[in-house]
Amino acid sequence: MNQVSDYSMFSAPPIELRREMAAYESLWLGQGAWFKNIAQLFAENPGRVPSELVSKLEVRDTWKRLLEEVGADRLKEVGVRIHGAGEYPAKLREADHPIELLYYRGDWELVDTRGVAVVGTRNPSPEGAANARRIAQALVKHGFTVVSGLARGIDSSAHAGALEAGGRTIAVIGTPLFDYYPRENAALQESLAKDHLVVSQVPFLRYKQQHYKANSLFFPARNVTMSALTEATIIVEAGNTSGTLVQARAALAQGRKLFILDNCFRRDDLSWPKKYQAQGAIRVRNVTEIMEALGSYAPADS
């Protein structure tokens, strides 16, 4: 792909979403840009797509930067879903600050399956890691897609459990599509991008140009999207300051089911389980209770 043909993308209808991706990246390069004020911008301009809010020159310049920073071959692998065009999931509009554009690699149709998020701490107990694995395996056996964040700990165990059971799994990551965090999950991320689905809301250029401490904010932000994409969230283990609690709040605000494992309530050092139970979270002791609450319990074959 040469540079001339790259720029010609902007006049070729079949690849219009590439123009929108470049325009969206342009919006993110503005000072102070974040999900809240970008969502507000689109709320104030209903029906508009990113390229209608950014000059053509700026879009072209940003696309050139994407080619330089990400690379033409990698950009070919990037799928785009934008609000108002293509197969954008309507359930995302139930987030406080709806994401206008998502990047993905893999099988987008998995978004339309019944998804349940299994999340928790990056530093689980052996019991917690085993529980995440068992829950993911049970969800798969009952026809659900396991969704998690590809982080170390509970997330990794959940993805592994789904794969071991021969099921479907989606990773909603807190980095751009071709970055890996943690590094040890790089092979897993590539495997999911090939055979399952990896979704990101993180703009490539903004992530590359700002400090890593600022980039850490993308992780809790993606939890809001993960909740919106699923019908329920299961918290296996989490501390009082865990980013997982961002997803707990989002699930309750979005009208999703929120399950909290019983072991969390039995820890004297945790204040959040009872707090969220009082707001509608469901305390569960086993997988059967989760399936019954989801309204689809049927004995698995194994």
mmCIF file of C-alpha atoms in Angstrom:
data_model
loop_
_atom_site.group_PDB
_atom_site.id
_atom_site.type_symbol
_atom_site.label_atom_id
_atom_site.label_comp_id
_atom_site.label_asym_id
_atom_site.label_seq_id
_atom_site.Cartn_x
_atom_site.Cartn_y
_atom_site.Cartn_z
ATOM 1 C CA MET A 1 0.000 0.000 0.000
ATOM 2 C CA ASN A 2 1.695 3.232 -1.089
ATOM 3 C CA GLN A 3 1.039 6.660 0.279
ATOM 4 C CA VAL A 4 -0.913 7.860 -2.756
ATOM 5 C CA SER A 5 -3.365 5.002 -2.500
ATOM 6 C CA ASP A 6 -3.578 5.558 1.250
ATOM 7 C CA TYR A 7 -4.791 9.115 0.778
ATOM 8 C CA SER A 8 -7.172 7.994 -1.955
ATOM 9 C CA MET A 9 -9.042 6.126 0.773
ATOM 10 C CA PHE A 10 -10.888 9.324 1.558
ATOM 11 C CA SER A 11 -12.709 9.304 -1.771
ATOM 12 C CA ALA A 12 -13.459 5.569 -1.821
ATOM 13 C CA PRO A 13 -16.892 4.698 -0.340
ATOM 14 C CA PRO A 14 -16.015 1.065 0.592
ATOM 15 C CA ILE A 15 -13.408 2.305 3.067
ATOM 16 C CA GLU A 16 -15.232 5.312 4.438
ATOM 17 C CA LEU A 17 -14.770 4.059 8.013
ATOM 18 C CA ARG A 18 -11.025 4.675 7.657
ATOM 19 C CA ARG A 19 -11.810 8.355 7.168
ATOM 20 C CA GLU A 20 -13.934 8.291 10.298
ATOM 21 C CA MET A 21 -11.151 6.592 12.242
ATOM 22 C CA ALA A 22 -8.691 9.317 11.232
ATOM 23 C CA ALA A 23 -11.223 12.031 12.132
ATOM 24 C CA TYR A 24 -11.909 10.412 15.504
ATOM 25 C CA GLU A 25 -8.181 10.198 16.201
ATOM 26 C CA SER A 26 -7.986 13.903 15.322
ATOM 27 C CA LEU A 27 -10.592 14.744 17.951
ATOM 28 C CA TRP A 28 -8.549 12.889 20.537
ATOM 29 C CA LEU A 29 -5.478 14.986 19.747
ATOM 30 C CA GLY A 30 -7.256 18.088 21.046
ATOM 31 C CA GLN A 31 -6.158 19.411 24.419
ATOM 32 C CA GLY A 32 -8.162 17.946 27.288
ATOM 33 C CA ALA A 33 -9.956 15.410 25.096
ATOM 34 C CA TRP A 34 -11.549 12.587 27.062
ATOM 35 C CA PHE A 35 -14.548 10.278 26.715
ATOM 36 C CA LYS A 36 -16.849 12.643 28.581
ATOM 37 C CA ASN A 37 -16.289 15.765 26.513
ATOM 38 C CA ILE A 38 -16.095 13.849 23.235
ATOM 39 C CA ALA A 39 -19.433 12.216 24.069
ATOM 40 C CA GLN A 40 -20.787 15.681 24.847
ATOM 41 C CA LEU A 41 -19.555 16.983 21.494
ATOM 42 C CA PHE A 42 -21.507 14.293 19.657
ATOM 43 C CA ALA A 43 -24.547 14.815 21.875
ATOM 44 C CA GLU A 44 -24.513 18.462 20.806
ATOM 45 C CA ASN A 45 -24.202 17.387 17.162
ATOM 46 C CA PRO A 46 -26.715 14.542 16.837
ATOM 47 C CA GLY A 47 -26.449 12.429 13.729
ATOM 48 C CA ARG A 48 -22.959 13.659 12.910
ATOM 49 C CA VAL A 49 -19.994 11.364 12.305
ATOM 50 C CA PRO A 50 -16.412 12.367 13.204
ATOM 51 C CA SER A 51 -15.456 13.499 9.680
ATOM 52 C CA GLU A 52 -18.227 16.115 9.823
ATOM 53 C CA LEU A 53 -16.598 17.691 12.882
ATOM 54 C CA VAL A 54 -13.011 17.786 11.628
ATOM 55 C CA SER A 55 -11.540 19.516 8.582
ATOM 56 C CA LYS A 56 -10.515 17.394 5.583
ATOM 57 C CA LEU A 57 -6.953 18.660 5.864
ATOM 58 C CA GLU A 58 -6.751 17.610 9.494
ATOM 59 C CA VAL A 59 -8.171 14.191 8.649
ATOM 60 C CA ARG A 60 -5.551 13.705 5.929
ATOM 61 C CA ASP A 61 -2.732 14.776 8.251
ATOM 62 C CA THR A 62 -3.933 12.454 10.979
ATOM 63 C CA TRP A 63 -4.190 9.519 8.580
ATOM 64 C CA LYS A 64 -0.606 10.178 7.538
ATOM 65 C CA ARG A 65 0.432 10.083 11.189
ATOM 66 C CA LEU A 66 -1.436 6.824 11.672
ATOM 67 C CA LEU A 67 0.443 5.327 8.736
ATOM 68 C CA GLU A 68 3.725 6.448 10.260
ATOM 69 C CA GLU A 69 2.986 5.439 13.853
ATOM 70 C CA VAL A 70 0.909 2.271 13.406
ATOM 71 C CA GLY A 71 1.874 1.127 9.919
ATOM 72 C CA ALA A 72 -0.129 0.388 6.793
ATOM 73 C CA ASP A 73 -0.113 -3.387 7.242
ATOM 74 C CA ARG A 74 -1.391 -3.192 10.802
ATOM 75 C CA LEU A 75 -4.047 -0.650 9.909
ATOM 76 C CA LYS A 76 -5.405 -3.151 7.401
ATOM 77 C CA GLU A 77 -6.128 -5.468 10.329
ATOM 78 C CA VAL A 78 -8.132 -2.885 12.269
ATOM 79 C CA GLY A 79 -11.906 -3.176 12.205
ATOM 80 C CA VAL A 80 -13.943 -0.078 13.054
ATOM 81 C CA ARG A 81 -17.456 0.284 14.420
ATOM 82 C CA ILE A 82 -18.861 3.794 14.593
ATOM 83 C CA HIS A 83 -22.128 5.109 15.975
ATOM 84 C CA GLY A 84 -24.411 5.852 13.068
ATOM 85 C CA ALA A 85 -22.617 3.619 10.572
ATOM 86 C CA GLY A 86 -22.123 -0.118 10.299
ATOM 87 C CA GLU A 87 -22.783 -2.697 12.985
ATOM 88 C CA TYR A 88 -22.411 -0.453 16.015
ATOM 89 C CA PRO A 89 -23.910 -2.111 19.130
ATOM 90 C CA ALA A 90 -26.914 -0.119 20.350
ATOM 91 C CA LYS A 91 -26.330 -1.355 23.907
ATOM 92 C CA LEU A 92 -23.250 0.886 24.096
ATOM 93 C CA ARG A 93 -25.531 3.919 24.188
ATOM 94 C CA GLU A 94 -26.503 2.934 27.729
ATOM 95 C CA ALA A 95 -23.106 4.005 29.071
ATOM 96 C CA ASP A 96 -22.823 7.382 30.810
ATOM 97 C CA HIS A 97 -20.496 8.681 28.089
ATOM 98 C CA PRO A 98 -21.161 6.478 25.055
ATOM 99 C CA ILE A 99 -18.161 5.588 22.926
ATOM 100 C CA GLU A 100 -18.556 6.857 19.376
ATOM 101 C CA LEU A 101 -15.982 4.577 17.790
ATOM 102 C CA LEU A 102 -14.560 1.161 18.637
ATOM 103 C CA TYR A 103 -11.560 -0.604 17.161
ATOM 104 C CA TYR A 104 -11.477 -4.370 16.931
ATOM 105 C CA ARG A 105 -9.686 -7.451 15.619
ATOM 106 C CA GLY A 106 -11.416 -10.781 15.200
ATOM 107 C CA ASP A 107 -15.005 -11.982 14.926
ATOM 108 C CA TRP A 108 -17.282 -8.983 15.483
ATOM 109 C CA GLU A 109 -20.382 -11.196 15.514
ATOM 110 C CA LEU A 110 -19.431 -12.306 19.028
ATOM 111 C CA VAL A 111 -20.717 -8.916 20.232
ATOM 112 C CA ASP A 112 -24.239 -10.091 19.407
ATOM 113 C CA THR A 113 -23.998 -13.239 21.546
ATOM 114 C CA ARG A 114 -25.031 -13.365 25.201
ATOM 115 C CA GLY A 115 -21.983 -12.051 27.012
ATOM 116 C CA VAL A 116 -21.117 -12.130 30.709
ATOM 117 C CA ALA A 117 -18.087 -10.320 32.107
ATOM 118 C CA VAL A 118 -15.874 -12.107 34.626
ATOM 119 C CA VAL A 119 -13.544 -9.619 36.306
ATOM 120 C CA GLY A 120 -11.467 -8.974 39.382
ATOM 121 C CA THR A 121 -8.100 -8.249 40.904
ATOM 122 C CA ARG A 122 -4.759 -8.575 39.153
ATOM 123 C CA ASN A 123 -3.410 -10.318 42.258
ATOM 124 C CA PRO A 124 -5.953 -13.021 43.109
ATOM 125 C CA SER A 125 -5.694 -15.734 45.706
ATOM 126 C CA PRO A 126 -5.310 -19.286 44.348
ATOM 127 C CA GLU A 127 -8.984 -19.788 45.216
ATOM 128 C CA GLY A 128 -9.974 -16.675 43.288
ATOM 129 C CA ALA A 129 -8.075 -17.683 40.158
ATOM 130 C CA ALA A 130 -9.608 -21.172 40.307
ATOM 131 C CA ASN A 131 -13.090 -19.705 40.783
ATOM 132 C CA ALA A 132 -12.683 -17.437 37.742
ATOM 133 C CA ARG A 133 -11.661 -20.419 35.648
ATOM 134 C CA ARG A 134 -14.550 -22.589 36.839
ATOM 135 C CA ILE A 135 -17.119 -19.827 36.364
ATOM 136 C CA ALA A 136 -15.894 -19.145 32.818
ATOM 137 C CA GLN A 137 -16.066 -22.852 31.972
ATOM 138 C CA ALA A 138 -19.599 -23.078 33.337
ATOM 139 C CA LEU A 139 -20.725 -19.996 31.417
ATOM 140 C CA VAL A 140 -19.388 -21.478 28.204
ATOM 141 C CA LYS A 141 -21.198 -24.762 28.824
ATOM 142 C CA HIS A 142 -24.442 -22.818 29.191
ATOM 143 C CA GLY A 143 -23.938 -20.967 25.912
ATOM 144 C CA PHE A 144 -22.515 -17.650 27.124
ATOM 145 C CA THR A 145 -19.558 -15.723 25.761
ATOM 146 C CA VAL A 146 -17.023 -14.883 28.475
ATOM 147 C CA VAL A 147 -15.909 -11.251 28.403
ATOM 148 C CA SER A 148 -12.959 -9.890 30.352
ATOM 149 C CA GLY A 149 -10.160 -7.344 30.180
ATOM 150 C CA LEU A 150 -7.074 -9.470 29.405
ATOM 151 C CA ALA A 151 -5.340 -8.166 32.534
ATOM 152 C CA ARG A 152 -3.148 -10.251 34.780
ATOM 153 C CA GLY A 153 -4.966 -12.323 37.414
ATOM 154 C CA ILE A 154 -8.723 -12.895 37.338
ATOM 155 C CA ASP A 155 -9.094 -11.679 33.746
ATOM 156 C CA SER A 156 -6.459 -14.072 32.436
ATOM 157 C CA SER A 157 -8.008 -16.958 34.367
ATOM 158 C CA ALA A 158 -11.440 -16.170 32.933
ATOM 159 C CA HIS A 159 -10.189 -16.129 29.339
ATOM 160 C CA ALA A 160 -8.227 -19.328 29.955
ATOM 161 C CA GLY A 161 -11.274 -21.078 31.420
ATOM 162 C CA ALA A 162 -13.395 -20.152 28.415
ATOM 163 C CA LEU A 163 -10.761 -21.418 25.990
ATOM 164 C CA GLU A 164 -10.239 -24.658 27.924
ATOM 165 C CA ALA A 165 -13.970 -25.330 27.702
ATOM 166 C CA GLY A 166 -13.963 -24.716 23.947
ATOM 167 C CA GLY A 167 -16.070 -21.587 24.233
ATOM 168 C CA ARG A 168 -16.141 -18.010 22.987
ATOM 169 C CA THR A 169 -14.383 -15.130 24.668
ATOM 170 C CA ILE A 170 -14.021 -11.381 24.111
ATOM 171 C CA ALA A 171 -11.220 -9.193 25.464
ATOM 172 C CA VAL A 172 -11.981 -5.497 26.048
ATOM 173 C CA ILE A 173 -8.539 -4.010 26.495
ATOM 174 C CA GLY A 174 -7.208 -0.778 27.979
ATOM 175 C CA THR A 175 -4.537 -0.199 25.335
ATOM 176 C CA PRO A 176 -4.610 0.267 21.561
ATOM 177 C CA LEU A 177 -5.069 -2.937 19.570
ATOM 178 C CA PHE A 178 -1.382 -3.579 18.957
ATOM 179 C CA ASP A 179 -0.101 -2.785 22.442
ATOM 180 C CA TYR A 180 0.060 -5.508 25.070
ATOM 181 C CA TYR A 181 -0.494 -5.131 28.780
ATOM 182 C CA PRO A 182 0.710 -7.124 30.525
ATOM 183 C CA ARG A 183 3.444 -8.189 28.124
ATOM 184 C CA GLU A 184 3.089 -11.836 29.112
ATOM 185 C CA ASN A 185 -0.410 -11.834 27.606
ATOM 186 C CA ALA A 186 0.800 -10.812 24.141
ATOM 187 C CA ALA A 187 0.438 -14.335 22.730
ATOM 188 C CA LEU A 188 -3.006 -14.692 24.297
ATOM 189 C CA GLN A 189 -4.111 -11.345 22.851
ATOM 190 C CA GLU A 190 -2.950 -12.374 19.373
ATOM 191 C CA SER A 191 -4.731 -15.712 19.713
ATOM 192 C CA LEU A 192 -7.989 -14.010 20.700
ATOM 193 C CA ALA A 193 -7.645 -11.528 17.821
ATOM 194 C CA LYS A 194 -7.304 -14.462 15.424
ATOM 195 C CA ASP A 195 -9.986 -16.825 16.727
ATOM 196 C CA HIS A 196 -12.253 -14.753 18.996
ATOM 197 C CA LEU A 197 -12.498 -10.960 19.465
ATOM 198 C CA VAL A 198 -10.382 -8.141 20.885
ATOM 199 C CA VAL A 199 -12.050 -4.737 21.313
ATOM 200 C CA SER A 200 -10.416 -1.406 22.164
ATOM 201 C CA GLN A 201 -11.693 2.135 22.591
ATOM 202 C CA VAL A 202 -8.197 3.565 22.997
ATOM 203 C CA PRO A 203 -7.022 5.925 20.214
ATOM 204 C CA PHE A 204 -3.628 4.996 18.772
ATOM 205 C CA LEU A 205 -2.079 8.461 18.503
ATOM 206 C CA ARG A 206 -3.246 9.882 21.828
ATOM 207 C CA TYR A 207 -1.915 6.800 23.617
ATOM 208 C CA LYS A 208 1.471 7.080 21.922
ATOM 209 C CA GLN A 209 1.962 10.778 22.603
ATOM 210 C CA GLN A 210 1.049 11.008 26.277
ATOM 211 C CA HIS A 211 2.718 9.807 29.485
ATOM 212 C CA TYR A 212 2.101 6.246 30.622
ATOM 213 C CA LYS A 213 0.547 7.482 33.878
ATOM 214 C CA ALA A 214 -2.138 9.298 31.909
ATOM 215 C CA ASN A 215 -2.641 6.191 29.771
ATOM 216 C CA SER A 216 -3.455 4.184 32.887
ATOM 217 C CA LEU A 217 -6.817 5.986 32.973
ATOM 218 C CA PHE A 218 -7.873 4.083 29.872
ATOM 219 C CA PHE A 219 -8.112 0.889 31.928
ATOM 220 C CA PRO A 220 -10.985 1.841 34.246
ATOM 221 C CA ALA A 221 -12.664 3.639 31.317
ATOM 222 C CA ARG A 222 -12.787 0.399 29.340
ATOM 223 C CA ASN A 223 -14.580 -1.297 32.255
ATOM 224 C CA VAL A 224 -17.583 0.932 31.586
ATOM 225 C CA THR A 225 -17.670 -0.258 27.987
ATOM 226 C CA MET A 226 -17.190 -3.873 29.019
ATOM 227 C CA SER A 227 -20.246 -3.622 31.239
ATOM 228 C CA ALA A 228 -22.308 -2.021 28.471
ATOM 229 C CA LEU A 229 -21.384 -4.794 26.038
ATOM 230 C CA THR A 230 -22.537 -7.536 28.425
ATOM 231 C CA GLU A 231 -25.744 -8.464 30.199
ATOM 232 C CA ALA A 232 -24.055 -9.144 33.533
ATOM 233 C CA THR A 233 -20.787 -8.731 35.415
ATOM 234 C CA ILE A 234 -19.387 -11.240 37.893
ATOM 235 C CA ILE A 235 -16.822 -9.955 40.386
ATOM 236 C CA VAL A 236 -14.660 -12.811 41.631
ATOM 237 C CA GLU A 237 -12.253 -10.927 43.910
ATOM 238 C CA ALA A 238 -11.403 -7.243 44.248
ATOM 239 C CA GLY A 239 -9.871 -4.877 46.789
ATOM 240 C CA ASN A 240 -11.401 -1.657 48.047
ATOM 241 C CA THR A 241 -9.506 0.427 45.458
ATOM 242 C CA SER A 242 -9.725 -1.975 42.526
ATOM 243 C CA GLY A 243 -10.591 -0.664 39.057
ATOM 244 C CA THR A 244 -13.091 -3.505 38.978
ATOM 245 C CA LEU A 245 -15.358 -1.366 41.145
ATOM 246 C CA VAL A 246 -15.672 1.085 38.237
ATOM 247 C CA GLN A 247 -17.359 -1.745 36.375
ATOM 248 C CA ALA A 248 -19.536 -2.532 39.386
ATOM 249 C CA ARG A 249 -20.874 1.034 39.424
ATOM 250 C CA ALA A 250 -21.315 1.031 35.656
ATOM 251 C CA ALA A 251 -23.229 -2.256 35.670
ATOM 252 C CA LEU A 252 -25.695 -0.972 38.247
ATOM 253 C CA ALA A 253 -26.098 2.368 36.445
ATOM 254 C CA GLN A 254 -26.671 0.626 33.103
ATOM 255 C CA GLY A 255 -29.265 -1.774 34.488
ATOM 256 C CA ARG A 256 -27.024 -4.824 34.109
ATOM 257 C CA LYS A 257 -26.944 -7.658 36.604
ATOM 258 C CA LEU A 258 -24.018 -7.501 39.013
ATOM 259 C CA PHE A 259 -22.954 -10.679 40.791
ATOM 260 C CA ILE A 260 -20.495 -10.685 43.682
ATOM 261 C CA LEU A 261 -19.044 -13.960 44.929
ATOM 262 C CA ASP A 262 -19.767 -14.859 48.514
ATOM 263 C CA ASN A 263 -16.074 -14.973 49.447
ATOM 264 C CA CYS A 264 -15.881 -11.194 48.944
ATOM 265 C CA PHE A 265 -18.506 -10.675 51.656
ATOM 266 C CA ARG A 266 -16.596 -12.896 54.060
ATOM 267 C CA ARG A 267 -13.545 -10.634 54.060
ATOM 268 C CA ASP A 268 -13.577 -8.194 56.975
ATOM 269 C CA ASP A 269 -11.277 -5.757 55.180
ATOM 270 C CA LEU A 270 -13.697 -5.131 52.300
ATOM 271 C CA SER A 271 -16.390 -2.471 52.529
ATOM 272 C CA TRP A 272 -17.655 -2.481 48.945
ATOM 273 C CA PRO A 273 -19.560 -5.815 48.704
ATOM 274 C CA LYS A 274 -22.332 -4.815 51.110
ATOM 275 C CA LYS A 275 -22.424 -1.318 49.614
ATOM 276 C CA TYR A 276 -23.175 -2.645 46.129
ATOM 277 C CA GLN A 277 -25.496 -5.344 47.438
ATOM 278 C CA ALA A 278 -27.589 -2.580 48.969
ATOM 279 C CA GLN A 279 -27.725 -0.962 45.508
ATOM 280 C CA GLY A 280 -28.914 -4.121 43.766
ATOM 281 C CA ALA A 281 -25.916 -6.423 43.361
ATOM 282 C CA ILE A 282 -26.586 -10.138 43.818
ATOM 283 C CA ARG A 283 -24.588 -12.192 46.313
ATOM 284 C CA VAL A 284 -23.910 -15.644 44.863
ATOM 285 C CA ARG A 285 -22.411 -18.779 46.375
ATOM 286 C CA ASN A 286 -22.102 -21.000 43.316
ATOM 287 C CA VAL A 287 -22.488 -21.156 39.550
ATOM 288 C CA THR A 288 -26.011 -22.547 39.783
ATOM 289 C CA GLU A 289 -27.189 -19.370 41.510
ATOM 290 C CA ILE A 290 -25.604 -17.271 38.758
ATOM 291 C CA MET A 291 -27.317 -19.265 36.019
ATOM 292 C CA GLU A 292 -30.666 -19.119 37.755
ATOM 293 C CA ALA A 293 -30.370 -15.345 38.112
ATOM 294 C CA LEU A 294 -29.472 -15.049 34.437
ATOM 295 C CA GLY A 295 -32.685 -16.871 33.644
ATOM 296 C CA SER A 296 -31.126 -19.592 31.561
ATOM 297 C CA TYR A 297 -30.168 -22.356 33.934
ATOM 298 C CA ALA A 298 -30.020 -25.813 32.435
ATOM 299 C CA PRO A 299 -27.840 -28.688 33.694
ATOM 300 C CA ALA A 300 -24.639 -28.887 31.713
ATOM 301 C CA ASP A 301 -23.623 -32.200 30.183
ATOM 302 C CA SER A 302 -20.401 -32.219 32.146
#
